GROMACS .gro file of C-alpha atoms in nm:
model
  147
    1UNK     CA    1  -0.601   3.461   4.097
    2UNK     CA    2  -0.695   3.162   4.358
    3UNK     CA    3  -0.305   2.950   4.461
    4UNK     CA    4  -0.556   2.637   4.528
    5UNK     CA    5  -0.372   2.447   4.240
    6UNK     CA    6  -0.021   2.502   4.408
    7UNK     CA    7  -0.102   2.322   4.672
    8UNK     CA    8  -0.119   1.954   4.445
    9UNK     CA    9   0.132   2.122   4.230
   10UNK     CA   10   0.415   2.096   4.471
   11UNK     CA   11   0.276   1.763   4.660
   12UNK     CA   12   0.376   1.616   4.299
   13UNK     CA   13   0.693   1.815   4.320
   14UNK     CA   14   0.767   1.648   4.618
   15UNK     CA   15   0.643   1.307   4.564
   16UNK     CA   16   0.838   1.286   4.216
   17UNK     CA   17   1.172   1.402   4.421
   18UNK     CA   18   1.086   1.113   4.638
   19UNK     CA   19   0.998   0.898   4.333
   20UNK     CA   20   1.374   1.000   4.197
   21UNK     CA   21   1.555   0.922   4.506
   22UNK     CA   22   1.384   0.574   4.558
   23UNK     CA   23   1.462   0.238   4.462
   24UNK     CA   24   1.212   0.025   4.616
   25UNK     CA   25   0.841  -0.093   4.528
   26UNK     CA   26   0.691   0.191   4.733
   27UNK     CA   27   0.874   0.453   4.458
   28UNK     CA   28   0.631   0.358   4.210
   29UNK     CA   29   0.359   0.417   4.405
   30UNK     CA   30   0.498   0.746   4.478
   31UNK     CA   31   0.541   0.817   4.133
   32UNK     CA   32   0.160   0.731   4.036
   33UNK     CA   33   0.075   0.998   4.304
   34UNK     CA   34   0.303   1.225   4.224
   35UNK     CA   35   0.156   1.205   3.835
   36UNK     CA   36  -0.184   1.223   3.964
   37UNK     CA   37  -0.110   1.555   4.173
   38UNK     CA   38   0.075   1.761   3.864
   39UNK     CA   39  -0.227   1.659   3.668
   40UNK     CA   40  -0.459   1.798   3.921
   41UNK     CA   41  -0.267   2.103   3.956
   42UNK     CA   42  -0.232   2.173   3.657
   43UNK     CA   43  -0.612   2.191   3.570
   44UNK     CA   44  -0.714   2.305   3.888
   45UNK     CA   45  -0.445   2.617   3.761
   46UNK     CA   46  -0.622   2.937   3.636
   47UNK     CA   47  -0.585   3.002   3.240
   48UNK     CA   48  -0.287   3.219   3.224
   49UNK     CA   49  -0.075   2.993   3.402
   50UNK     CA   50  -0.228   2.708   3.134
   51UNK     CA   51  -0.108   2.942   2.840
   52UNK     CA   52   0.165   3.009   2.982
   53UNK     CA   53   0.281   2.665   3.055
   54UNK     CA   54   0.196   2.597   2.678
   55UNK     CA   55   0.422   2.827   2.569
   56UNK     CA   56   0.688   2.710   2.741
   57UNK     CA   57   0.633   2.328   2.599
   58UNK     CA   58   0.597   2.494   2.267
   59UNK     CA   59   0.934   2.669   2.273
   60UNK     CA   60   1.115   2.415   2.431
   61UNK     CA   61   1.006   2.117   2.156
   62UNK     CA   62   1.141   2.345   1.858
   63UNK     CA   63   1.417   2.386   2.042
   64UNK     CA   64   1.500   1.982   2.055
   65UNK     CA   65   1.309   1.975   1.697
   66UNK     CA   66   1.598   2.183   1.589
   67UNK     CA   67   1.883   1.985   1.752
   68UNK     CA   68   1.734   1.714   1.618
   69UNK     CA   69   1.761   1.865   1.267
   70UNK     CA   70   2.113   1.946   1.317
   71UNK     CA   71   2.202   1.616   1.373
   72UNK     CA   72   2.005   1.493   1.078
   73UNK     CA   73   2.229   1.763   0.882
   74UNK     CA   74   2.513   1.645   1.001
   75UNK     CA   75   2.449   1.296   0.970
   76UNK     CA   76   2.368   1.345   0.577
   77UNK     CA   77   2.706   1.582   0.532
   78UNK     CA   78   2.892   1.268   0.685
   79UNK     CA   79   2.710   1.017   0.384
   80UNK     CA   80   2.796   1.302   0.152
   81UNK     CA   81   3.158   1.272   0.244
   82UNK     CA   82   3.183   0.865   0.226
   83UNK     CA   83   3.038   0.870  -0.084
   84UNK     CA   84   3.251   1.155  -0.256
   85UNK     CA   85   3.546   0.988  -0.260
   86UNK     CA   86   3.721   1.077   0.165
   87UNK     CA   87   3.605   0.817   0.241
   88UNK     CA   88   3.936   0.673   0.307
   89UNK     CA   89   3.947   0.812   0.665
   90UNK     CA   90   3.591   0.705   0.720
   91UNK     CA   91   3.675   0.345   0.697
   92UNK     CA   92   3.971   0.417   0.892
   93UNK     CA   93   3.728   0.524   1.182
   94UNK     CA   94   3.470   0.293   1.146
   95UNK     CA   95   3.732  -0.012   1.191
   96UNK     CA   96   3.814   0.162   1.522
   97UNK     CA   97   3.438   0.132   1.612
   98UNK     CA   98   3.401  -0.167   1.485
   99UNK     CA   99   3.668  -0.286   1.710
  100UNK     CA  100   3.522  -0.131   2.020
  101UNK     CA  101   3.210  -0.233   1.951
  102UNK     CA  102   3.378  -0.602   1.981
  103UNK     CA  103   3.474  -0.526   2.352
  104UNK     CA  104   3.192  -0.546   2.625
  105UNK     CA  105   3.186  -0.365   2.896
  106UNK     CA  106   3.010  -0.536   3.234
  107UNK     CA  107   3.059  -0.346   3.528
  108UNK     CA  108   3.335  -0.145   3.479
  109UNK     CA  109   3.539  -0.414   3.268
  110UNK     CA  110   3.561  -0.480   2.907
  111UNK     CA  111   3.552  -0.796   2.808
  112UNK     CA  112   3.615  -0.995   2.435
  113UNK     CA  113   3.289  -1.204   2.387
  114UNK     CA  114   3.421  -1.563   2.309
  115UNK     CA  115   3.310  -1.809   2.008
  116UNK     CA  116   3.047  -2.068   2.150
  117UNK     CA  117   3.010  -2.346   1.943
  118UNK     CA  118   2.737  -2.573   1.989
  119UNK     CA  119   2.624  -2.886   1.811
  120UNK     CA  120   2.247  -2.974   1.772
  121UNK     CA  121   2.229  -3.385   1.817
  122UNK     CA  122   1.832  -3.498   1.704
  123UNK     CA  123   1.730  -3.699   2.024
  124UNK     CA  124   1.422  -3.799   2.128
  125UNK     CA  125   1.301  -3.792   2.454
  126UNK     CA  126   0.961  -4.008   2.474
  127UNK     CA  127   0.751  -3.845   2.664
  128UNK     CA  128   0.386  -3.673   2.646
  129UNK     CA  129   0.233  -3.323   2.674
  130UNK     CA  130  -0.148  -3.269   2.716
  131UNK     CA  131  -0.159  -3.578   2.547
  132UNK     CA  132   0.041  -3.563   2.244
  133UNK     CA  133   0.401  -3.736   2.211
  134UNK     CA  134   0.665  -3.457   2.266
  135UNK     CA  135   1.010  -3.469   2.103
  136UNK     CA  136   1.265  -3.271   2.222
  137UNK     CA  137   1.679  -3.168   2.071
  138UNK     CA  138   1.912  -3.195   2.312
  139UNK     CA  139   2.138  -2.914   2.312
  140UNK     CA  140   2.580  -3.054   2.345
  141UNK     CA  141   2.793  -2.818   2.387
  142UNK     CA  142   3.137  -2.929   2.183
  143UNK     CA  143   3.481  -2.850   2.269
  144UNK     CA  144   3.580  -2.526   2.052
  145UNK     CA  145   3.871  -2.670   1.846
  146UNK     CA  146   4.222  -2.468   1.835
  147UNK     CA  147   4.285  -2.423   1.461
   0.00000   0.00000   0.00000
């Protein structure tokens, strides 16, 4: 069995590590090289090691197809539950989410997003695009009242 194809097969190993560890514009060069060289390896790779890397993609998508499943399971035994009649606890839990979901986090600290209010006032600004009048809204912002 010719090891030609391992030679592009680890240049893309090695190009995608670099890929991973960069940050800059030159990473995303990398990474089209580093696609370019599994691809190559890959075909230039004798039949067995083509079946057997088949294989491998087979058995490890049922795998996720089955976690996936699970979740689906468990997602419909939760719906089951609400709509039997526990579903007392249920809203009891989805208040608490509800509530964090109200908190934002930026950066490592949650925040409350706060109530703009904004007012719409029709003026019109004379003015002309490509030839046309253009009328535009100007946006006020209004002082949020404390009621």
């Amino acid at each position: 069995m010719p090891l030609l194809f391992l030679i592009p097969l680890f240049t893309g190993l090695v190009t995608a590590y670099i890929f991973k560890k960069s940050t800059d514009e030159i990473g995303q060069i990398i990474g089209v090289v580093a696609a370019v060289s599994l691809v190559l390896g890959l075909i230039l790779a004798p039949w067995q090691v083509q079946l057997l890397l088949l294989v491998v993609v087979l058995v490890s998508t049922k795998k996720l197809l089955q976690q996936n499943e699970y979740k689906l399971k468990q997602q419909e035994k939760e719906q089951e539950q609400f709509n039997s009649g526990h579903h007392q606890e249920v809203i009891s839990s989805q208040a608490a989410k509800i509530e964090h979901e109200a908190t934002h986090k930026y950066r490592g600290s949650y925040y409350q997003a706060t109530d703009v209010s904004v007012e719409v006032q029709e003026g019109e600004i004379i003015g002309r695009y490509r030839g046309l009048p253009w009328r535009m809204h100007q946006v006020v912002n209004t002082p949020r009242s404390m009621e």
